[in-house]
Amino acid sequence: MSTDLPVPETRVLAIASHVVYGYVGNTMAAFVMQSSGCEVAALNTVQFSNHTGYKQFKGTKASAQEIRDIYQGLKQSYLTDFDVMLSGYAPSAEAVDAVGAIGRDLKLTSMEKPGSFFWVLDPVMGDEGRLYVNEDVVPAYKNLLRDADLIVPNQFEAELLSEVKITSFSTLVEAVTKLHNTHHIPHIIVTSVSFDAASPTLSVVGSTARADGSPRLFKIDIPAIDCFFSGTGDMFAALAVVRLREAVTDANLNNTTSWLSPDDVNAVDLPLAKAAEKVLASMHAVLEKTKKARDEALKAMEGLVGTLEKEKGSENRMHLLKTKAAEVRLVRNMEDLRQPKVQYHAQPLET
């Protein structure tokens, strides 16, 4: 196994959920970033037994005050020298506000050194047309957008934040342009883009703003994998931290505010585009292997599955078995995280 690490020494504050079993939230993000050489301080917003896709779990949610207290504990001991903050799931609007206050404090302390702090915001609110947070979380996230350097919403979350109904690439361009212009967000990546449930491909659309706020849009198409995974958004965001840091270092933009490229850099040559290509290469490889392992696990349980299918009231047990079998196989595929083989390349998306 190669020991080459893709990033310079990088200290990350990761604020997200935590589960004891499986890989979502910080359980996913911390491992992904640490395996690539980042030092990660994990501030957990929930502590659950397992992810909610199992439809049953035990645990607790952190209050906004508890989130603030933990950060103050770090601050009083001078432990907040972070290069990057990655923020994900927060369990309430008040918790989102608390996370925002942390991001703004870290940005304030780094103002004298452009490029020394970068905030990646994953506005976890829902997917496929369904909210899984309270409605007051949406405006709370909108209040954070002006301070984030990169946001990584999925298609539904991009709709909520932009207030543009996304039904085509042209309306997606409209949404991204509005987010750049209204909230002055330097970098945007919209994940899980699909306008046809039967399509064999998914798309990721990204943009880095020019000085006048206009977008530089690119698109990457990847084959869809016929399996439901949990934690893929967290995996994408964590890999984005690693690969954007790498690409920005290669482009000598580490000392530039928000790691912004000059206006003459084309969309497909942006560090954001180069980063997204590697992110998707890692994810596709790991998820393909996860699906193969899931299929093998279910095949090995054919006898049990067949018995359960005949038993009345066994639907919950069947769901638990299938959900467990689809947990992302992360640890044994670390090489795919560190040394991805890029197959899918960015293409310009015309405005």
mmCIF file of C-alpha atoms in Angstrom:
data_model
loop_
_atom_site.group_PDB
_atom_site.id
_atom_site.type_symbol
_atom_site.label_atom_id
_atom_site.label_comp_id
_atom_site.label_asym_id
_atom_site.label_seq_id
_atom_site.Cartn_x
_atom_site.Cartn_y
_atom_site.Cartn_z
ATOM 1 C CA MET A 1 0.000 0.000 0.000
ATOM 2 C CA SER A 2 1.282 3.450 -0.903
ATOM 3 C CA THR A 3 2.117 5.724 2.013
ATOM 4 C CA ASP A 4 2.024 8.919 -0.055
ATOM 5 C CA LEU A 5 -0.403 11.425 1.435
ATOM 6 C CA PRO A 6 -2.235 13.803 -0.912
ATOM 7 C CA VAL A 7 -2.346 16.883 1.318
ATOM 8 C CA PRO A 8 0.095 19.017 3.258
ATOM 9 C CA GLU A 9 -0.390 18.963 7.018
ATOM 10 C CA THR A 10 -4.003 20.015 7.481
ATOM 11 C CA ARG A 11 -5.974 20.480 10.715
ATOM 12 C CA VAL A 12 -9.729 20.023 10.305
ATOM 13 C CA LEU A 13 -12.574 20.732 12.702
ATOM 14 C CA ALA A 14 -15.357 18.334 11.678
ATOM 15 C CA ILE A 15 -18.796 19.086 13.113
ATOM 16 C CA ALA A 16 -21.381 16.413 12.316
ATOM 17 C CA SER A 17 -23.281 13.420 13.634
ATOM 18 C CA HIS A 18 -21.697 10.277 15.075
ATOM 19 C CA VAL A 19 -22.803 6.645 15.059
ATOM 20 C CA VAL A 20 -21.326 3.718 16.966
ATOM 21 C CA TYR A 21 -21.962 1.230 14.146
ATOM 22 C CA GLY A 22 -21.315 1.937 10.470
ATOM 23 C CA TYR A 23 -20.099 4.962 8.554
ATOM 24 C CA VAL A 24 -22.111 8.177 8.363
ATOM 25 C CA GLY A 25 -21.477 11.707 9.640
ATOM 26 C CA ASN A 26 -18.208 12.142 11.487
ATOM 27 C CA THR A 27 -17.694 8.376 11.660
ATOM 28 C CA MET A 28 -17.358 8.503 7.887
ATOM 29 C CA ALA A 29 -15.759 11.923 7.469
ATOM 30 C CA ALA A 30 -13.087 11.610 10.156
ATOM 31 C CA PHE A 31 -11.809 8.282 8.825
ATOM 32 C CA VAL A 32 -11.759 9.498 5.218
ATOM 33 C CA MET A 33 -9.787 12.634 6.077
ATOM 34 C CA GLN A 34 -7.447 10.954 8.568
ATOM 35 C CA SER A 35 -6.604 8.173 6.109
ATOM 36 C CA SER A 36 -5.468 10.899 3.691
ATOM 37 C CA GLY A 37 -3.239 12.633 6.225
ATOM 38 C CA CYS A 38 -5.491 15.231 7.861
ATOM 39 C CA GLU A 39 -5.521 15.827 11.604
ATOM 40 C CA VAL A 40 -9.232 15.766 12.513
ATOM 41 C CA ALA A 41 -10.920 17.097 15.628
ATOM 42 C CA ALA A 42 -14.470 15.689 15.670
ATOM 43 C CA LEU A 43 -17.227 17.660 17.380
ATOM 44 C CA ASN A 44 -20.256 15.363 17.344
ATOM 45 C CA THR A 45 -23.760 16.813 17.104
ATOM 46 C CA VAL A 46 -25.521 13.522 17.824
ATOM 47 C CA GLN A 47 -24.481 10.210 19.354
ATOM 48 C CA PHE A 48 -26.554 7.380 17.886
ATOM 49 C CA SER A 49 -26.215 3.606 17.969
ATOM 50 C CA ASN A 50 -26.561 3.417 14.183
ATOM 51 C CA HIS A 51 -27.745 5.566 11.300
ATOM 52 C CA THR A 52 -31.418 6.387 10.890
ATOM 53 C CA GLY A 53 -31.746 4.363 7.693
ATOM 54 C CA TYR A 54 -32.247 1.324 9.919
ATOM 55 C CA LYS A 55 -35.514 3.027 11.004
ATOM 56 C CA GLN A 56 -34.671 2.315 14.621
ATOM 57 C CA PHE A 57 -31.858 3.641 16.782
ATOM 58 C CA LYS A 58 -30.974 4.843 20.266
ATOM 59 C CA GLY A 59 -28.959 7.824 21.355
ATOM 60 C CA THR A 60 -28.897 11.525 22.083
ATOM 61 C CA LYS A 61 -28.716 14.842 20.249
ATOM 62 C CA ALA A 62 -26.410 17.654 21.332
ATOM 63 C CA SER A 63 -28.034 20.927 22.275
ATOM 64 C CA ALA A 64 -26.816 24.215 20.822
ATOM 65 C CA GLN A 65 -25.346 25.078 24.208
ATOM 66 C CA GLU A 66 -23.408 21.813 24.366
ATOM 67 C CA ILE A 67 -21.936 22.521 20.923
ATOM 68 C CA ARG A 68 -20.942 26.019 22.048
ATOM 69 C CA ASP A 69 -19.457 24.680 25.286
ATOM 70 C CA ILE A 70 -17.265 22.145 23.514
ATOM 71 C CA TYR A 71 -15.925 24.798 21.161
ATOM 72 C CA GLN A 72 -15.263 27.146 24.080
ATOM 73 C CA GLY A 73 -13.350 24.324 25.755
ATOM 74 C CA LEU A 74 -11.132 24.074 22.694
ATOM 75 C CA LYS A 75 -10.731 27.822 22.501
ATOM 76 C CA GLN A 76 -9.760 28.342 26.129
ATOM 77 C CA SER A 77 -6.898 25.872 25.696
ATOM 78 C CA TYR A 78 -5.746 27.430 22.385
ATOM 79 C CA LEU A 79 -6.758 24.357 20.377
ATOM 80 C CA THR A 80 -8.508 26.115 17.498
ATOM 81 C CA ASP A 81 -5.666 26.471 14.984
ATOM 82 C CA PHE A 82 -7.718 24.809 12.245
ATOM 83 C CA ASP A 83 -7.039 25.144 8.526
ATOM 84 C CA VAL A 84 -10.462 23.829 7.507
ATOM 85 C CA MET A 85 -13.888 23.394 9.062
ATOM 86 C CA LEU A 86 -16.240 20.776 7.654
ATOM 87 C CA SER A 87 -19.763 21.116 9.020
ATOM 88 C CA GLY A 88 -22.530 18.602 8.410
ATOM 89 C CA TYR A 89 -25.674 17.482 10.206
ATOM 90 C CA ALA A 90 -26.964 19.673 13.033
ATOM 91 C CA PRO A 91 -30.100 18.485 14.873
ATOM 92 C CA SER A 92 -31.942 21.827 15.193
ATOM 93 C CA ALA A 93 -32.021 25.399 13.922
ATOM 94 C CA GLU A 94 -30.383 26.515 17.161
ATOM 95 C CA ALA A 95 -27.599 23.975 16.618
ATOM 96 C CA VAL A 96 -27.110 25.270 13.057
ATOM 97 C CA ASP A 97 -26.751 28.773 14.523
ATOM 98 C CA ALA A 98 -24.165 27.487 17.010
ATOM 99 C CA VAL A 99 -22.169 25.858 14.226
ATOM 100 C CA GLY A 100 -22.359 29.096 12.250
ATOM 101 C CA ALA A 101 -20.984 31.066 15.172
ATOM 102 C CA ILE A 102 -18.012 28.691 15.324
ATOM 103 C CA GLY A 103 -17.331 29.068 11.605
ATOM 104 C CA ARG A 104 -17.519 32.842 11.809
ATOM 105 C CA ASP A 105 -15.218 32.953 14.821
ATOM 106 C CA LEU A 106 -12.609 30.865 13.033
ATOM 107 C CA LYS A 107 -12.883 33.050 9.924
ATOM 108 C CA LEU A 108 -12.510 36.194 12.002
ATOM 109 C CA THR A 109 -9.313 34.996 13.650
ATOM 110 C CA SER A 110 -7.799 34.123 10.257
ATOM 111 C CA MET A 111 -8.614 37.370 8.441
ATOM 112 C CA GLU A 112 -5.048 38.671 8.536
ATOM 113 C CA LYS A 113 -3.811 35.580 6.658
ATOM 114 C CA PRO A 114 -5.836 35.062 3.456
ATOM 115 C CA GLY A 115 -6.428 31.420 2.606
ATOM 116 C CA SER A 116 -5.428 30.189 6.050
ATOM 117 C CA PHE A 117 -8.950 29.018 6.911
ATOM 118 C CA PHE A 118 -11.581 27.436 4.653
ATOM 119 C CA TRP A 119 -15.145 26.432 5.571
ATOM 120 C CA VAL A 120 -16.844 23.546 3.760
ATOM 121 C CA LEU A 121 -20.565 23.571 4.548
ATOM 122 C CA ASP A 122 -22.719 20.505 3.898
ATOM 123 C CA PRO A 123 -26.272 21.808 4.488
ATOM 124 C CA VAL A 124 -27.837 18.506 5.558
ATOM 125 C CA MET A 125 -31.599 18.954 5.324
ATOM 126 C CA GLY A 126 -33.145 16.255 3.153
ATOM 127 C CA ASP A 127 -33.109 14.413 -0.148
ATOM 128 C CA GLU A 128 -35.384 13.404 -3.011
ATOM 129 C CA GLY A 129 -38.008 15.993 -2.158
ATOM 130 C CA ARG A 130 -38.258 15.159 1.552
ATOM 131 C CA LEU A 131 -37.028 17.154 4.539
ATOM 132 C CA TYR A 132 -35.605 15.188 7.447
ATOM 133 C CA VAL A 133 -35.095 18.233 9.649
ATOM 134 C CA ASN A 134 -37.561 20.776 11.027
ATOM 135 C CA GLU A 135 -38.591 23.495 8.580
ATOM 136 C CA ASP A 136 -36.874 26.217 10.629
ATOM 137 C CA VAL A 137 -33.502 24.619 9.819
ATOM 138 C CA VAL A 138 -33.770 25.822 6.193
ATOM 139 C CA PRO A 139 -33.613 29.580 6.960
ATOM 140 C CA ALA A 140 -30.946 28.869 9.575
ATOM 141 C CA TYR A 141 -28.725 27.384 6.875
ATOM 142 C CA LYS A 142 -29.468 30.271 4.520
ATOM 143 C CA ASN A 143 -28.044 32.605 7.169
ATOM 144 C CA LEU A 144 -24.718 30.729 7.033
ATOM 145 C CA LEU A 145 -24.208 30.777 3.279
ATOM 146 C CA ARG A 146 -22.503 34.161 3.061
ATOM 147 C CA ASP A 147 -19.708 32.935 5.344
ATOM 148 C CA ALA A 148 -19.034 29.523 3.774
ATOM 149 C CA ASP A 149 -16.286 29.043 1.182
ATOM 150 C CA LEU A 150 -17.697 25.879 -0.388
ATOM 151 C CA ILE A 151 -21.177 24.389 -0.079
ATOM 152 C CA VAL A 152 -22.007 20.812 -1.145
ATOM 153 C CA PRO A 153 -25.807 20.474 -1.213
ATOM 154 C CA ASN A 154 -27.590 17.683 -3.021
ATOM 155 C CA GLN A 155 -30.123 18.608 -5.700
ATOM 156 C CA PHE A 156 -33.033 18.957 -3.264
ATOM 157 C CA GLU A 157 -30.995 21.018 -0.802
ATOM 158 C CA ALA A 158 -29.838 23.299 -3.627
ATOM 159 C CA GLU A 159 -33.513 23.907 -4.433
ATOM 160 C CA LEU A 160 -34.258 24.809 -0.814
ATOM 161 C CA LEU A 161 -31.329 27.214 -0.544
ATOM 162 C CA SER A 162 -31.768 28.914 -3.920
ATOM 163 C CA GLU A 163 -35.584 28.834 -3.993
ATOM 164 C CA VAL A 164 -35.322 27.685 -7.614
ATOM 165 C CA LYS A 165 -37.166 24.523 -8.641
ATOM 166 C CA ILE A 166 -34.519 22.366 -10.307
ATOM 167 C CA THR A 167 -36.002 20.291 -13.119
ATOM 168 C CA SER A 168 -33.266 20.531 -15.761
ATOM 169 C CA PHE A 169 -29.660 21.579 -16.202
ATOM 170 C CA SER A 170 -30.822 25.049 -17.235
ATOM 171 C CA THR A 171 -32.726 25.521 -13.968
ATOM 172 C CA LEU A 172 -29.762 24.087 -12.077
ATOM 173 C CA VAL A 173 -27.547 26.718 -13.699
ATOM 174 C CA GLU A 174 -30.093 29.323 -12.589
ATOM 175 C CA ALA A 175 -29.964 28.015 -9.014
ATOM 176 C CA VAL A 176 -26.151 27.985 -8.842
ATOM 177 C CA THR A 177 -25.932 31.459 -10.374
ATOM 178 C CA LYS A 178 -28.432 32.773 -7.819
ATOM 179 C CA LEU A 179 -26.480 31.234 -4.932
ATOM 180 C CA HIS A 180 -23.262 32.858 -6.172
ATOM 181 C CA ASN A 181 -24.861 36.258 -6.648
ATOM 182 C CA THR A 182 -27.240 36.398 -3.687
ATOM 183 C CA HIS A 183 -25.066 34.809 -1.019
ATOM 184 C CA HIS A 184 -21.597 35.451 -2.520
ATOM 185 C CA ILE A 185 -20.570 31.811 -2.154
ATOM 186 C CA PRO A 186 -17.152 31.290 -3.798
ATOM 187 C CA HIS A 187 -17.498 27.562 -4.577
ATOM 188 C CA ILE A 188 -20.532 25.308 -5.063
ATOM 189 C CA ILE A 189 -20.866 21.607 -5.835
ATOM 190 C CA VAL A 190 -24.342 20.121 -6.270
ATOM 191 C CA THR A 191 -24.352 16.349 -5.807
ATOM 192 C CA SER A 192 -26.708 13.548 -6.853
ATOM 193 C CA VAL A 193 -28.134 15.442 -9.812
ATOM 194 C CA SER A 194 -30.720 13.444 -11.763
ATOM 195 C CA PHE A 195 -33.783 14.425 -13.756
ATOM 196 C CA ASP A 196 -34.854 10.875 -14.658
ATOM 197 C CA ALA A 197 -35.111 8.129 -12.037
ATOM 198 C CA ALA A 198 -34.539 5.525 -14.758
ATOM 199 C CA SER A 199 -31.326 7.152 -16.002
ATOM 200 C CA PRO A 200 -28.187 4.977 -15.752
ATOM 201 C CA THR A 201 -26.103 8.020 -14.774
ATOM 202 C CA LEU A 202 -25.903 10.621 -12.046
ATOM 203 C CA SER A 203 -24.246 13.999 -12.365
ATOM 204 C CA VAL A 204 -22.302 16.337 -10.132
ATOM 205 C CA VAL A 205 -22.316 20.015 -11.068
ATOM 206 C CA GLY A 206 -19.773 22.461 -9.683
ATOM 207 C CA SER A 207 -18.824 26.104 -10.053
ATOM 208 C CA THR A 208 -16.259 28.581 -8.822
ATOM 209 C CA ALA A 209 -17.336 32.219 -9.082
ATOM 210 C CA ARG A 210 -15.440 34.843 -11.001
ATOM 211 C CA ALA A 211 -14.705 38.229 -9.442
ATOM 212 C CA ASP A 212 -18.023 39.583 -10.762
ATOM 213 C CA GLY A 213 -19.958 36.664 -9.245
ATOM 214 C CA SER A 214 -20.629 34.882 -12.524
ATOM 215 C CA PRO A 215 -20.326 31.094 -12.459
ATOM 216 C CA ARG A 216 -17.736 28.843 -14.059
ATOM 217 C CA LEU A 217 -19.760 25.654 -14.366
ATOM 218 C CA PHE A 218 -18.641 22.095 -14.969
ATOM 219 C CA LYS A 219 -20.431 18.764 -14.957
ATOM 220 C CA ILE A 220 -19.220 15.229 -14.271
ATOM 221 C CA ASP A 221 -21.374 12.252 -15.222
ATOM 222 C CA ILE A 222 -20.907 8.936 -13.423
ATOM 223 C CA PRO A 223 -22.679 5.567 -13.683
ATOM 224 C CA ALA A 224 -25.406 5.092 -11.102
ATOM 225 C CA ILE A 225 -25.003 2.070 -8.799
ATOM 226 C CA ASP A 226 -28.201 0.136 -8.130
ATOM 227 C CA CYS A 227 -27.992 0.132 -4.339
ATOM 228 C CA PHE A 228 -29.054 2.469 -1.544
ATOM 229 C CA PHE A 229 -26.093 3.633 0.555
ATOM 230 C CA SER A 230 -26.032 5.794 3.676
ATOM 231 C CA GLY A 231 -23.229 8.275 4.395
ATOM 232 C CA THR A 232 -22.334 9.054 0.790
ATOM 233 C CA GLY A 233 -22.902 12.795 1.249
ATOM 234 C CA ASP A 234 -20.538 12.764 4.239
ATOM 235 C CA MET A 235 -18.014 10.797 2.211
ATOM 236 C CA PHE A 236 -18.224 13.286 -0.656
ATOM 237 C CA ALA A 237 -17.741 16.289 1.630
ATOM 238 C CA ALA A 238 -14.764 14.746 3.428
ATOM 239 C CA LEU A 239 -13.062 13.741 0.195
ATOM 240 C CA ALA A 240 -13.737 17.251 -1.133
ATOM 241 C CA VAL A 241 -11.751 18.674 1.783
ATOM 242 C CA VAL A 242 -8.801 16.428 0.939
ATOM 243 C CA ARG A 243 -8.828 16.820 -2.823
ATOM 244 C CA LEU A 244 -9.527 20.545 -2.928
ATOM 245 C CA ARG A 245 -6.693 21.128 -0.461
ATOM 246 C CA GLU A 246 -4.455 19.061 -2.740
ATOM 247 C CA ALA A 247 -5.544 20.855 -5.930
ATOM 248 C CA VAL A 248 -5.248 24.297 -4.362
ATOM 249 C CA THR A 249 -1.749 23.467 -3.135
ATOM 250 C CA ASP A 250 -0.762 22.333 -6.651
ATOM 251 C CA ALA A 251 -2.162 25.612 -8.054
ATOM 252 C CA ASN A 252 -0.343 27.684 -5.417
ATOM 253 C CA LEU A 253 -3.587 29.243 -4.138
ATOM 254 C CA ASN A 254 -3.197 28.438 -0.434
ATOM 255 C CA ASN A 255 -2.600 32.099 0.383
ATOM 256 C CA THR A 256 -5.543 33.354 -1.679
ATOM 257 C CA THR A 257 -8.851 34.341 -0.079
ATOM 258 C CA SER A 258 -11.328 31.442 -0.357
ATOM 259 C CA TRP A 259 -8.797 29.654 -2.585
ATOM 260 C CA LEU A 260 -10.251 31.435 -5.617
ATOM 261 C CA SER A 261 -8.666 30.943 -9.052
ATOM 262 C CA PRO A 262 -8.012 33.899 -11.365
ATOM 263 C CA ASP A 263 -10.868 34.705 -13.737
ATOM 264 C CA ASP A 264 -8.993 33.387 -16.783
ATOM 265 C CA VAL A 265 -9.016 29.795 -15.462
ATOM 266 C CA ASN A 266 -11.574 27.755 -17.392
ATOM 267 C CA ALA A 267 -14.244 25.740 -15.591
ATOM 268 C CA VAL A 268 -12.732 22.309 -16.285
ATOM 269 C CA ASP A 269 -9.276 23.488 -15.184
ATOM 270 C CA LEU A 270 -10.452 24.802 -11.816
ATOM 271 C CA PRO A 271 -9.014 23.177 -8.683
ATOM 272 C CA LEU A 272 -12.641 22.469 -7.753
ATOM 273 C CA ALA A 273 -13.138 20.445 -10.952
ATOM 274 C CA LYS A 274 -9.878 18.537 -10.530
ATOM 275 C CA ALA A 275 -10.827 17.804 -6.921
ATOM 276 C CA ALA A 276 -14.311 16.597 -7.877
ATOM 277 C CA GLU A 277 -12.871 14.170 -10.437
ATOM 278 C CA LYS A 278 -10.774 12.479 -7.762
ATOM 279 C CA VAL A 279 -13.585 12.558 -5.199
ATOM 280 C CA LEU A 280 -15.899 10.724 -7.576
ATOM 281 C CA ALA A 281 -13.179 8.256 -8.567
ATOM 282 C CA SER A 282 -12.705 7.244 -4.934
ATOM 283 C CA MET A 283 -16.405 7.089 -4.221
ATOM 284 C CA HIS A 284 -17.294 5.045 -7.283
ATOM 285 C CA ALA A 285 -14.577 2.498 -6.539
ATOM 286 C CA VAL A 286 -15.542 2.123 -2.868
ATOM 287 C CA LEU A 287 -19.275 1.956 -3.575
ATOM 288 C CA GLU A 288 -18.871 -0.608 -6.358
ATOM 289 C CA LYS A 289 -16.953 -2.818 -3.933
ATOM 290 C CA THR A 290 -19.568 -2.172 -1.260
ATOM 291 C CA LYS A 291 -22.350 -3.317 -3.581
ATOM 292 C CA LYS A 292 -20.406 -6.456 -4.464
ATOM 293 C CA ALA A 293 -19.886 -7.209 -0.760
ATOM 294 C CA ARG A 294 -23.567 -6.510 -0.064
ATOM 295 C CA ASP A 295 -24.684 -8.893 -2.802
ATOM 296 C CA GLU A 296 -22.352 -11.596 -1.495
ATOM 297 C CA ALA A 297 -23.619 -11.093 2.071
ATOM 298 C CA LEU A 298 -27.250 -11.367 0.984
ATOM 299 C CA LYS A 299 -26.485 -14.450 -1.097
ATOM 300 C CA ALA A 300 -24.859 -16.071 1.936
ATOM 301 C CA MET A 301 -28.052 -15.373 3.883
ATOM 302 C CA GLU A 302 -30.370 -16.776 1.223
ATOM 303 C CA GLY A 303 -31.766 -19.411 3.556
ATOM 304 C CA LEU A 304 -32.534 -16.926 6.312
ATOM 305 C CA VAL A 305 -33.891 -14.364 3.869
ATOM 306 C CA GLY A 306 -36.122 -16.959 2.251
ATOM 307 C CA THR A 307 -37.481 -18.009 5.625
ATOM 308 C CA LEU A 308 -38.140 -14.430 6.701
ATOM 309 C CA GLU A 309 -39.910 -13.635 3.445
ATOM 310 C CA LYS A 310 -42.450 -16.359 4.268
ATOM 311 C CA GLU A 311 -42.988 -15.241 7.862
ATOM 312 C CA LYS A 312 -45.701 -12.794 8.656
ATOM 313 C CA GLY A 313 -44.480 -9.563 10.263
ATOM 314 C CA SER A 314 -40.830 -10.142 9.333
ATOM 315 C CA GLU A 315 -40.512 -7.012 7.177
ATOM 316 C CA ASN A 316 -38.571 -5.101 9.841
ATOM 317 C CA ARG A 317 -36.033 -7.894 10.313
ATOM 318 C CA MET A 318 -35.583 -8.107 6.534
ATOM 319 C CA HIS A 319 -34.997 -4.357 6.335
ATOM 320 C CA LEU A 320 -32.393 -4.511 9.098
ATOM 321 C CA LEU A 321 -30.505 -7.333 7.363
ATOM 322 C CA LYS A 322 -30.434 -5.532 4.010
ATOM 323 C CA THR A 323 -29.458 -2.188 5.546
ATOM 324 C CA LYS A 324 -26.581 -3.745 7.470
ATOM 325 C CA ALA A 325 -25.374 -5.530 4.331
ATOM 326 C CA ALA A 326 -25.198 -2.172 2.502
ATOM 327 C CA GLU A 327 -22.982 -0.410 5.069
ATOM 328 C CA VAL A 328 -20.119 1.257 3.170
ATOM 329 C CA ARG A 329 -16.963 -0.904 3.156
ATOM 330 C CA LEU A 330 -14.469 1.796 4.030
ATOM 331 C CA VAL A 331 -11.558 0.387 6.019
ATOM 332 C CA ARG A 332 -10.498 -2.345 3.618
ATOM 333 C CA ASN A 333 -10.664 -0.003 0.623
ATOM 334 C CA MET A 334 -8.375 2.704 1.928
ATOM 335 C CA GLU A 335 -6.212 2.552 -1.179
ATOM 336 C CA ASP A 336 -9.168 3.756 -3.241
ATOM 337 C CA LEU A 337 -9.373 6.796 -0.962
ATOM 338 C CA ARG A 338 -5.675 7.596 -1.251
ATOM 339 C CA GLN A 339 -4.930 6.613 -4.850
ATOM 340 C CA PRO A 340 -8.087 6.973 -6.950
ATOM 341 C CA LYS A 341 -8.038 6.090 -10.639
ATOM 342 C CA VAL A 342 -9.853 8.936 -12.409
ATOM 343 C CA GLN A 343 -12.211 7.679 -15.132
ATOM 344 C CA TYR A 344 -14.872 10.394 -15.249
ATOM 345 C CA HIS A 345 -13.804 13.885 -16.273
ATOM 346 C CA ALA A 346 -15.276 17.349 -15.939
ATOM 347 C CA GLN A 347 -16.998 18.851 -18.945
ATOM 348 C CA PRO A 348 -18.002 22.515 -19.307
ATOM 349 C CA LEU A 349 -21.661 23.214 -18.592
ATOM 350 C CA GLU A 350 -22.775 26.117 -20.712
ATOM 351 C CA THR A 351 -24.749 28.943 -19.133
#
